[in-house]
Short mmCIF file of N, CA and C in Angstrom, two decimals:
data_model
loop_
_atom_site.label_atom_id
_atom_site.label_comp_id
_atom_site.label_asym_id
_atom_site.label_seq_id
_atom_site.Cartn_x
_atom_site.Cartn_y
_atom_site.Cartn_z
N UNK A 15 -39.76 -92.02 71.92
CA UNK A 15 -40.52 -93.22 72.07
C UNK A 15 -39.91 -94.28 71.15
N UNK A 16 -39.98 -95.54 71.61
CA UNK A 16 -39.03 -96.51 70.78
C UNK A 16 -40.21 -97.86 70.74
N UNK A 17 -40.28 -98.26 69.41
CA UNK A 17 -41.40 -99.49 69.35
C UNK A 17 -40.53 -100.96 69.33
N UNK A 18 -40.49 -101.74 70.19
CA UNK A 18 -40.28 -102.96 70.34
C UNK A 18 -40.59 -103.86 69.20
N UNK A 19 -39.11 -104.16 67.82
CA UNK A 19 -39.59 -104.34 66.47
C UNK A 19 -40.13 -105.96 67.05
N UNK A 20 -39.98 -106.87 67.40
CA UNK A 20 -39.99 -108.07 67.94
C UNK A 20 -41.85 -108.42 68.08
N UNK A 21 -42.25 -107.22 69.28
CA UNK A 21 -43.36 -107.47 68.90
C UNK A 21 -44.43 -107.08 67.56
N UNK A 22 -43.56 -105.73 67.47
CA UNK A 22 -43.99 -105.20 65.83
C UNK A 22 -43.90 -106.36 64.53
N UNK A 23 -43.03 -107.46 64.99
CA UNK A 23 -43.23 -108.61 63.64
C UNK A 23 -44.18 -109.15 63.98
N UNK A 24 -44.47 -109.66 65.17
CA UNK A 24 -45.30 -110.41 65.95
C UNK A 24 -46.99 -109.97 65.19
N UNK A 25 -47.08 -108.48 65.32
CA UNK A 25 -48.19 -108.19 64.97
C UNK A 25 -48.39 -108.23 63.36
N UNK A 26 -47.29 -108.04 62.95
CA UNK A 26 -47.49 -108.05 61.33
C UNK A 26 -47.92 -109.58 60.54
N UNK A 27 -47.31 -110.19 61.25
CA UNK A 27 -47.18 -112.02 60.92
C UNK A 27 -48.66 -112.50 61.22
N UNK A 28 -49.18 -111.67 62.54
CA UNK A 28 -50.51 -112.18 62.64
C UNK A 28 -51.75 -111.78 61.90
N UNK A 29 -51.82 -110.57 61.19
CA UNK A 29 -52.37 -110.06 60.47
C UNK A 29 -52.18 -110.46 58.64
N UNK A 30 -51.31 -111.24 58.58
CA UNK A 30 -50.92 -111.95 56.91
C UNK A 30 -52.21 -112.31 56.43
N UNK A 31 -52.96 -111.98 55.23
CA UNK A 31 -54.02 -112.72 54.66
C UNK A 31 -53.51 -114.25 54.37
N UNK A 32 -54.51 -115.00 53.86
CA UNK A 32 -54.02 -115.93 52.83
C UNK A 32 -53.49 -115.85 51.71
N UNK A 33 -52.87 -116.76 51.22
CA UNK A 33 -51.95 -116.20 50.00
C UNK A 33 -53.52 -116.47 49.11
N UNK A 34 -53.30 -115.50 47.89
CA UNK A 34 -54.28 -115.49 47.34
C UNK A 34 -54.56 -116.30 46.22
N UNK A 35 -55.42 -116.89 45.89
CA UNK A 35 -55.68 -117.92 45.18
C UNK A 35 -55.75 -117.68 43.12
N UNK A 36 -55.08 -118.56 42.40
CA UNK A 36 -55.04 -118.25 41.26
C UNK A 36 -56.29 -118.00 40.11
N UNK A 37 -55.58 -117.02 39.43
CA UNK A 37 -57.38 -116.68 38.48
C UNK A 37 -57.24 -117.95 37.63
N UNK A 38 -58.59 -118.56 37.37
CA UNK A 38 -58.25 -119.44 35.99
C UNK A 38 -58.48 -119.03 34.63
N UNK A 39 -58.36 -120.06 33.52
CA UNK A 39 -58.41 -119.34 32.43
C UNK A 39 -59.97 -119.18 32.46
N UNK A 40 -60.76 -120.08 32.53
CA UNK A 40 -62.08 -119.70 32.34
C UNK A 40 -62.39 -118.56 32.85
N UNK A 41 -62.21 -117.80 33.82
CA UNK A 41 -62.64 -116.00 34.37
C UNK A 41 -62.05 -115.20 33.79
N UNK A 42 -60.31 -115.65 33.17
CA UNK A 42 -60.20 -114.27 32.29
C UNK A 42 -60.93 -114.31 31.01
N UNK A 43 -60.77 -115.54 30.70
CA UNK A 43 -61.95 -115.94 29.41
C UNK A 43 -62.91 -115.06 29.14
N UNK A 44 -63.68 -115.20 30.53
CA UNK A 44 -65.20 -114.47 30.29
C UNK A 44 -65.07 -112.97 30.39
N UNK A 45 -63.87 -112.11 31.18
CA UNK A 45 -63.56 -111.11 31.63
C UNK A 45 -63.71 -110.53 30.04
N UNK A 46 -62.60 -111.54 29.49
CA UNK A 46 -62.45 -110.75 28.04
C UNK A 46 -63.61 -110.48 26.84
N UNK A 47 -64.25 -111.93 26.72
CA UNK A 47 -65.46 -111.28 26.19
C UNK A 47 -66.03 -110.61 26.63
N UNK A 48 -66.47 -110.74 28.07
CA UNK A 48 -67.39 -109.27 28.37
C UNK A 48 -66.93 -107.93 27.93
N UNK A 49 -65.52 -107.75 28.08
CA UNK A 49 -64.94 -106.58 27.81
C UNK A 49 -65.24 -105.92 25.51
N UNK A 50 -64.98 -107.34 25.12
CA UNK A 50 -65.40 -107.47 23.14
C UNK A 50 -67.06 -107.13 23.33
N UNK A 51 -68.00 -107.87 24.38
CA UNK A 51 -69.00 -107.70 24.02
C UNK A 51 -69.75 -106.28 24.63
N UNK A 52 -68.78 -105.80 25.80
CA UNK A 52 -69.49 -104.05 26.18
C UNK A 52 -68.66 -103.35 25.05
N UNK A 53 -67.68 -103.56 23.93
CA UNK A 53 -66.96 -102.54 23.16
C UNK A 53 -68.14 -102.39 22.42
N UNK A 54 -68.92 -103.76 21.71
CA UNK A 54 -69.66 -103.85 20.75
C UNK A 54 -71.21 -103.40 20.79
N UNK A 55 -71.27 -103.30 22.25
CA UNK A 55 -72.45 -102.51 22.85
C UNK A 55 -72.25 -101.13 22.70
N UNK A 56 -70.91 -100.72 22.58
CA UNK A 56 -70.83 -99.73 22.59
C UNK A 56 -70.84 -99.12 21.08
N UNK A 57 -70.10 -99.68 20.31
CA UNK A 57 -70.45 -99.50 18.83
C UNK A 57 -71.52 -99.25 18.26
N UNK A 58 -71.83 -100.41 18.73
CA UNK A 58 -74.11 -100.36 18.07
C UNK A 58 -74.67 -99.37 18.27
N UNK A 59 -74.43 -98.38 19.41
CA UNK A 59 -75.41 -97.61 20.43
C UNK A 59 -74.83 -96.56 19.51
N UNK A 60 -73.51 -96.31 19.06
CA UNK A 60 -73.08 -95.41 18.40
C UNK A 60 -73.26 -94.61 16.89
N UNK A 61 -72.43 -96.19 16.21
CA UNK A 61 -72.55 -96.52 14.70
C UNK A 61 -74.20 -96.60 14.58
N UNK A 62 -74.91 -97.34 15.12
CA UNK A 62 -75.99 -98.26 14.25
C UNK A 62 -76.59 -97.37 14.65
N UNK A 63 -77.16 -97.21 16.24
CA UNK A 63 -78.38 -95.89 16.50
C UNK A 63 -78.48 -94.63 16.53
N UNK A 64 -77.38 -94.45 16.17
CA UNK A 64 -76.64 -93.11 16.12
C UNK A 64 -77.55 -92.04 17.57
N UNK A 65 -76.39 -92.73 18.40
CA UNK A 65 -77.61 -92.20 19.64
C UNK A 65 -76.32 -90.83 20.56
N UNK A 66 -75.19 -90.96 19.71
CA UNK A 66 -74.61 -89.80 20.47
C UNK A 66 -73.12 -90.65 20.65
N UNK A 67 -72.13 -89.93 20.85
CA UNK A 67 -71.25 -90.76 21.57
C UNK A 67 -71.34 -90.39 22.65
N UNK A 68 -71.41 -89.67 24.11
CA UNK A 68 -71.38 -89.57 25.31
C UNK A 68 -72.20 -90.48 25.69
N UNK A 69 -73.33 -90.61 24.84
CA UNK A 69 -74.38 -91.78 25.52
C UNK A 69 -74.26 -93.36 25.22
N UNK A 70 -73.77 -93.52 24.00
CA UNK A 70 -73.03 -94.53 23.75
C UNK A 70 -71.93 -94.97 25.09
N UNK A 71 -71.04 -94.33 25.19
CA UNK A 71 -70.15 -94.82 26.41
C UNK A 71 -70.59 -94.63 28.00
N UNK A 72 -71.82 -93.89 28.10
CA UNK A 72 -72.48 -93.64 29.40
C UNK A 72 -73.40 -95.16 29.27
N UNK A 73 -73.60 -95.46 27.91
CA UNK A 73 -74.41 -96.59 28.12
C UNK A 73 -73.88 -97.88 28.47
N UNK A 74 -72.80 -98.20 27.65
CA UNK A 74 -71.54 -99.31 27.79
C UNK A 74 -71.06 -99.27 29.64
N UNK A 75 -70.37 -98.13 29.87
CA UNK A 75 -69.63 -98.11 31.55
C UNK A 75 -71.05 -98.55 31.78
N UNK A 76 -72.28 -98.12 32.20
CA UNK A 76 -72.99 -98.80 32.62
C UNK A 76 -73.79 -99.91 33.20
N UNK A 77 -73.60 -100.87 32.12
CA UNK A 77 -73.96 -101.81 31.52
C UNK A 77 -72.69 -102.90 32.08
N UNK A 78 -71.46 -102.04 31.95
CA UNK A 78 -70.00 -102.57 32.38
C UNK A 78 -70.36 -102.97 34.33
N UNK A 79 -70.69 -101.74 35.09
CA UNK A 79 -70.76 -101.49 35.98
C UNK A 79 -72.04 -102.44 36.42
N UNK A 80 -72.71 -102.60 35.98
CA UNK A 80 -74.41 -103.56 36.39
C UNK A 80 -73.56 -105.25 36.34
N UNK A 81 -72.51 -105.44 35.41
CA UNK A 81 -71.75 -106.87 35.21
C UNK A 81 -70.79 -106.73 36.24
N UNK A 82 -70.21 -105.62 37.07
CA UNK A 82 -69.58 -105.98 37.47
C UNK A 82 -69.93 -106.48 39.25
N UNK A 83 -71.22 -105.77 39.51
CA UNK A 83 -71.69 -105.97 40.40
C UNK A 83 -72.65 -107.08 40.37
N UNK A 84 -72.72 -107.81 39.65
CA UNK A 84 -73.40 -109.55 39.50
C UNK A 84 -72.25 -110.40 40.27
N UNK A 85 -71.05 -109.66 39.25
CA UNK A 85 -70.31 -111.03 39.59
C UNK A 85 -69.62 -110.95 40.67
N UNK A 86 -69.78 -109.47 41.62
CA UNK A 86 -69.29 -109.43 43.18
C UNK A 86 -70.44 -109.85 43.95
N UNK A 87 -71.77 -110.21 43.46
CA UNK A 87 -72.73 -110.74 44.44
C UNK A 87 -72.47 -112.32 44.12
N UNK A 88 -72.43 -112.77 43.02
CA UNK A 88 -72.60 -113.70 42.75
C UNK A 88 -71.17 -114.30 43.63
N UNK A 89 -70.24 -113.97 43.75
CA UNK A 89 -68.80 -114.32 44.44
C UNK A 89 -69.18 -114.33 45.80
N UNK A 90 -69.63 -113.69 46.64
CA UNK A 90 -70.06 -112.74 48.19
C UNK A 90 -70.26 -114.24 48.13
N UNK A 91 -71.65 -114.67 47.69
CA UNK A 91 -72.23 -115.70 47.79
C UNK A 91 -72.35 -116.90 47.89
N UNK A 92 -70.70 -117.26 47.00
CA UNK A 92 -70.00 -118.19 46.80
C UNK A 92 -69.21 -118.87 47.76
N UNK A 93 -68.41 -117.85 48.16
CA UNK A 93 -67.42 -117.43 49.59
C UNK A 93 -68.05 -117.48 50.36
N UNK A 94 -69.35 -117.30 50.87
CA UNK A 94 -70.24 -117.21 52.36
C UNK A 94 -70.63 -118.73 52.04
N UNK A 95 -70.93 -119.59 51.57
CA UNK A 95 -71.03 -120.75 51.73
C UNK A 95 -70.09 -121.50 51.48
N UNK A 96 -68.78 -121.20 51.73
CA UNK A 96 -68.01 -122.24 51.97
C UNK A 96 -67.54 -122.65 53.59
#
């Protein structure tokens, strides 16, 4: 069996996303503190309450994971009204 590359570009070219658009500094900005301020969540829970370390970092990913799904609704949301 032999695939006709001609139309095989054809289909590839039509399927191209958009080129994707640049991060600015303000999102890595915030990326990064969030990232200083779940370390420091994570510290406290550790050092200060002495609440365990497994739970300390079960608490942080958490907490990580609840921020990260804001800011994919909050985006969804963004993008559907444009």
């Amino acid at each position: 069996m032999t695939v006709d590359r001609e139309v095989a570009r054809e289909h590839t070219l039509d399927r191209d996303p958009s080129p994707a658009e640049e991060v600015s500094t303000a999102t890595v900005v915030a990326y990064a503190v969030a990232g200083v301020v779940l370390f420091g969540w994570f510290l406290f829970g550790w050092l200060v309450l002495q609440q365990g370390f497994v739970a300390s970092v079960g608490e942080s990913v958490g907490t990580g994971f609840a921020l990260l799904l804001i800011v994919s609704v909050v985006g969804t949301v963004r993008r559907s009204r444009r």
